[in-house]
PDB file of C-alpha atoms in Angstrom:
ATOM      1  CA  MET Q  10      -3.895  -1.372   0.538  1.00  0.00           C
ATOM      2  CA  GLU Q  11      -1.063   1.055   1.140  1.00  0.00           C
ATOM      3  CA  LYS Q  12       2.460  -0.274   1.526  1.00  0.00           C
ATOM      4  CA  VAL Q  13       4.843   0.213   4.429  1.00  0.00           C
ATOM      5  CA  CYS Q  14       8.505  -0.504   3.803  1.00  0.00           C
ATOM      6  CA  LEU Q  15      10.410  -1.974   6.731  1.00  0.00           C
ATOM      7  CA  ASP Q  16      13.888  -0.616   7.308  1.00  0.00           C
ATOM      8  CA  THR Q  17      16.638  -3.045   8.285  1.00  0.00           C
ATOM      9  CA  ASN Q  18      16.609  -1.963  11.934  1.00  0.00           C
ATOM     10  CA  VAL Q  19      12.895  -2.788  12.189  1.00  0.00           C
ATOM     11  CA  ILE Q  20      13.407  -6.287  10.777  1.00  0.00           C
ATOM     12  CA  ILE Q  21      16.307  -6.874  13.182  1.00  0.00           C
ATOM     13  CA  GLN Q  22      14.247  -5.776  16.194  1.00  0.00           C
ATOM     14  CA  PHE Q  23      11.353  -7.958  15.012  1.00  0.00           C
ATOM     15  CA  MET Q  24      13.741 -10.922  14.847  1.00  0.00           C
ATOM     16  CA  LYS Q  25      14.826 -10.101  18.420  1.00  0.00           C
ATOM     17  CA  ASN Q  26      11.140 -10.166  19.419  1.00  0.00           C
ATOM     18  CA  ASP Q  27      11.170  -6.511  20.537  1.00  0.00           C
ATOM     19  CA  GLY Q  28       7.694  -6.043  22.021  1.00  0.00           C
ATOM     20  CA  GLN Q  29       7.160  -2.486  20.764  1.00  0.00           C
ATOM     21  CA  VAL Q  30       8.238  -3.339  17.214  1.00  0.00           C
ATOM     22  CA  VAL Q  31       6.204  -6.558  17.124  1.00  0.00           C
ATOM     23  CA  SER Q  32       3.108  -4.708  18.361  1.00  0.00           C
ATOM     24  CA  ARG Q  33       3.560  -1.878  15.844  1.00  0.00           C
ATOM     25  CA  LEU Q  34       4.025  -4.355  12.979  1.00  0.00           C
ATOM     26  CA  GLU Q  35       0.904  -6.262  14.017  1.00  0.00           C
ATOM     27  CA  ASP Q  36      -1.071  -3.002  13.895  1.00  0.00           C
ATOM     28  CA  LEU Q  37       0.423  -1.927  10.561  1.00  0.00           C
ATOM     29  CA  ALA Q  38      -0.210  -5.351   8.994  1.00  0.00           C
ATOM     30  CA  LYS Q  39      -3.951  -4.922   9.583  1.00  0.00           C
ATOM     31  CA  THR Q  40      -4.139  -1.915   7.253  1.00  0.00           C
ATOM     32  CA  HIS Q  41      -0.991  -2.059   5.113  1.00  0.00           C
ATOM     33  CA  VAL Q  42       1.051  -4.428   2.985  1.00  0.00           C
ATOM     34  CA  LEU Q  43       4.480  -4.846   4.595  1.00  0.00           C
ATOM     35  CA  VAL Q  44       7.399  -4.742   2.157  1.00  0.00           C
ATOM     36  CA  THR Q  45      11.131  -4.120   2.226  1.00  0.00           C
ATOM     37  CA  THR Q  46      13.851  -3.360  -0.319  1.00  0.00           C
ATOM     38  CA  VAL Q  47      16.648  -5.437  -1.779  1.00  0.00           C
ATOM     39  CA  LEU Q  48      19.083  -3.084  -0.037  1.00  0.00           C
ATOM     40  CA  ASN Q  49      17.489  -3.827   3.347  1.00  0.00           C
ATOM     41  CA  SER Q  50      17.771  -7.531   2.556  1.00  0.00           C
ATOM     42  CA  PHE Q  51      21.461  -7.017   1.729  1.00  0.00           C
ATOM     43  CA  GLU Q  52      22.074  -5.129   4.987  1.00  0.00           C
ATOM     44  CA  LEU Q  53      20.236  -7.798   6.981  1.00  0.00           C
ATOM     45  CA  TYR Q  54      22.201 -10.703   5.511  1.00  0.00           C
ATOM     46  CA  GLY Q  55      25.449  -8.731   5.772  1.00  0.00           C
ATOM     47  CA  GLY Q  56      24.991  -8.414   9.518  1.00  0.00           C
ATOM     48  CA  ILE Q  57      24.060 -12.070   9.856  1.00  0.00           C
ATOM     49  CA  TYR Q  58      27.083 -13.284   7.881  1.00  0.00           C
ATOM     50  CA  ARG Q  59      29.466 -11.030   9.823  1.00  0.00           C
ATOM     51  CA  LYS Q  60      28.239 -12.697  13.026  1.00  0.00           C
ATOM     52  CA  ASN Q  61      28.163 -16.166  11.409  1.00  0.00           C
ATOM     53  CA  ALA Q  62      24.635 -16.562  12.815  1.00  0.00           C
ATOM     54  CA  HIS Q  63      23.074 -19.527  10.998  1.00  0.00           C
ATOM     55  CA  ARG Q  64      19.832 -19.569  13.006  1.00  0.00           C
ATOM     56  CA  GLU Q  65      19.270 -15.894  12.257  1.00  0.00           C
ATOM     57  CA  GLU Q  66      19.825 -16.590   8.552  1.00  0.00           C
ATOM     58  CA  LYS Q  67      16.907 -19.025   8.551  1.00  0.00           C
ATOM     59  CA  ASP Q  68      14.742 -16.529  10.467  1.00  0.00           C
ATOM     60  CA  ALA Q  69      15.584 -13.818   7.928  1.00  0.00           C
ATOM     61  CA  GLU Q  70      14.746 -16.137   5.032  1.00  0.00           C
ATOM     62  CA  GLN Q  71      11.349 -16.940   6.546  1.00  0.00           C
ATOM     63  CA  ILE Q  72      10.548 -13.264   7.089  1.00  0.00           C
ATOM     64  CA  LEU Q  73      11.675 -12.147   3.634  1.00  0.00           C
ATOM     65  CA  GLU Q  74       9.800 -15.025   1.937  1.00  0.00           C
ATOM     66  CA  LYS Q  75       6.538 -13.558   3.219  1.00  0.00           C
ATOM     67  CA  MET Q  76       7.237 -10.028   1.999  1.00  0.00           C
ATOM     68  CA  GLU Q  77       7.535  -8.263  -1.301  1.00  0.00           C
ATOM     69  CA  VAL Q  78      11.168  -7.212  -1.725  1.00  0.00           C
ATOM     70  CA  ILE Q  79      11.400  -4.109  -3.910  1.00  0.00           C
ATOM     71  CA  GLU Q  80      14.228  -4.363  -6.439  1.00  0.00           C
ATOM     72  CA  PHE Q  81      16.732  -1.627  -7.308  1.00  0.00           C
ATOM     73  CA  ALA Q  82      16.875  -1.149 -11.076  1.00  0.00           C
ATOM     74  CA  LYS Q  83      19.021   0.995 -13.342  1.00  0.00           C
ATOM     75  CA  GLU Q  84      16.333   3.677 -13.608  1.00  0.00           C
ATOM     76  CA  ASP Q  85      16.238   3.970  -9.809  1.00  0.00           C
ATOM     77  CA  SER Q  86      19.850   5.118  -9.618  1.00  0.00           C
ATOM     78  CA  LYS Q  87      19.090   8.625 -10.903  1.00  0.00           C
ATOM     79  CA  PRO Q  88      16.437   9.635  -8.307  1.00  0.00           C
ATOM     80  CA  ALA Q  89      18.480   8.015  -5.519  1.00  0.00           C
ATOM     81  CA  ALA Q  90      21.597   9.928  -6.575  1.00  0.00           C
ATOM     82  CA  LYS Q  91      19.572  13.152  -6.713  1.00  0.00           C
ATOM     83  CA  ILE Q  92      18.277  12.655  -3.164  1.00  0.00           C
ATOM     84  CA  PHE Q  93      21.793  11.909  -1.915  1.00  0.00           C
ATOM     85  CA  SER Q  94      23.394  14.842  -3.755  1.00  0.00           C
ATOM     86  CA  ASP Q  95      20.702  17.333  -2.711  1.00  0.00           C
ATOM     87  CA  LEU Q  96      21.116  16.406   0.954  1.00  0.00           C
ATOM     88  CA  ILE Q  97      24.909  16.626   0.815  1.00  0.00           C
ATOM     89  CA  ARG Q  98      24.750  20.015  -0.947  1.00  0.00           C
ATOM     90  CA  GLN Q  99      22.422  21.254   1.814  1.00  0.00           C
ATOM     91  CA  GLY Q 100      24.950  20.151   4.430  1.00  0.00           C
ATOM     92  CA  LYS Q 101      22.701  17.374   5.722  1.00  0.00           C
ATOM     93  CA  GLU Q 102      24.198  14.040   6.621  1.00  0.00           C
ATOM     94  CA  SER Q 103      23.132  11.184   4.362  1.00  0.00           C
ATOM     95  CA  SER Q 104      24.305   7.854   3.037  1.00  0.00           C
ATOM     96  CA  PRO Q 105      23.925   6.304  -0.408  1.00  0.00           C
ATOM     97  CA  GLU Q 106      22.076   3.385   1.204  1.00  0.00           C
ATOM     98  CA  ASP Q 107      19.461   5.575   2.876  1.00  0.00           C
ATOM     99  CA  SER Q 108      19.032   7.556  -0.339  1.00  0.00           C
ATOM    100  CA  ILE Q 109      18.371   4.355  -2.292  1.00  0.00           C
ATOM    101  CA  ILE Q 110      15.831   3.135   0.275  1.00  0.00           C
ATOM    102  CA  ALA Q 111      14.087   6.525   0.231  1.00  0.00           C
ATOM    103  CA  ALA Q 112      14.004   6.640  -3.582  1.00  0.00           C
ATOM    104  CA  LEU Q 113      12.493   3.157  -3.745  1.00  0.00           C
ATOM    105  CA  CYS Q 114       9.860   4.090  -1.154  1.00  0.00           C
ATOM    106  CA  LEU Q 115       8.922   7.225  -3.085  1.00  0.00           C
ATOM    107  CA  LYS Q 116       8.775   5.389  -6.429  1.00  0.00           C
ATOM    108  CA  ASN Q 117       6.619   2.598  -4.999  1.00  0.00           C
ATOM    109  CA  LYS Q 118       4.413   4.924  -2.917  1.00  0.00           C
ATOM    110  CA  CYS Q 119       5.476   3.292   0.344  1.00  0.00           C
ATOM    111  CA  LYS Q 120       5.593   4.778   3.783  1.00  0.00           C
ATOM    112  CA  LEU Q 121       8.762   3.900   5.693  1.00  0.00           C
ATOM    113  CA  PHE Q 122       8.882   2.287   9.124  1.00  0.00           C
ATOM    114  CA  THR Q 123      12.331   2.959  10.563  1.00  0.00           C
ATOM    115  CA  LEU Q 124      13.842   3.302  13.994  1.00  0.00           C
ATOM    116  CA  ASN Q 125      16.282   5.874  12.582  1.00  0.00           C
ATOM    117  CA  ARG Q 126      13.854   8.684  11.820  1.00  0.00           C
ATOM    118  CA  LYS Q 127      16.592  11.319  11.694  1.00  0.00           C
ATOM    119  CA  HIS Q 128      18.230   9.510   8.761  1.00  0.00           C
ATOM    120  CA  PHE Q 129      15.100   9.933   6.655  1.00  0.00           C
ATOM    121  CA  GLU Q 130      12.992  12.841   7.959  1.00  0.00           C
ATOM    122  CA  LYS Q 131      14.920  15.359   5.847  1.00  0.00           C
ATOM    123  CA  ILE Q 132      13.880  13.681   2.574  1.00  0.00           C
ATOM    124  CA  PRO Q 133      11.044  15.614   0.902  1.00  0.00           C
ATOM    125  CA  GLY Q 134       7.870  13.641   0.264  1.00  0.00           C
ATOM    126  CA  LEU Q 135       8.906  10.569   2.234  1.00  0.00           C
ATOM    127  CA  GLN Q 136       6.304   9.536   4.807  1.00  0.00           C
ATOM    128  CA  ILE Q 137       7.655   7.925   7.958  1.00  0.00           C
ATOM    129  CA  VAL Q 138       5.417   5.875  10.261  1.00  0.00           C
TER     130      VAL Q 138
END
């Protein structure tokens, strides 16, 4: 089965029981393996710890336990840096975090489910669902 990588904003909305996100994830889970990246996990926990939200921490743990979490390795830094640098040179707004997520999706042949399409749609080869 093909993989779909969940961006941090999707996981957050799922945790908030957003009806549209929950419905979309239910549909995607029928035909895809749902994954995320270690960077998305970092962003998720960072938000939880800033709010000191212990219940949300347990919810996040339960969600992430059920998913493959794609690691960021030394060899992934080069393609991520290239994506970031190319976008900046072209005058397109980007962040190192989004470039890392995109590079990991491309390497692992994952589509990306994000609520911030404009952050990623300018990255060549990246499929957004």
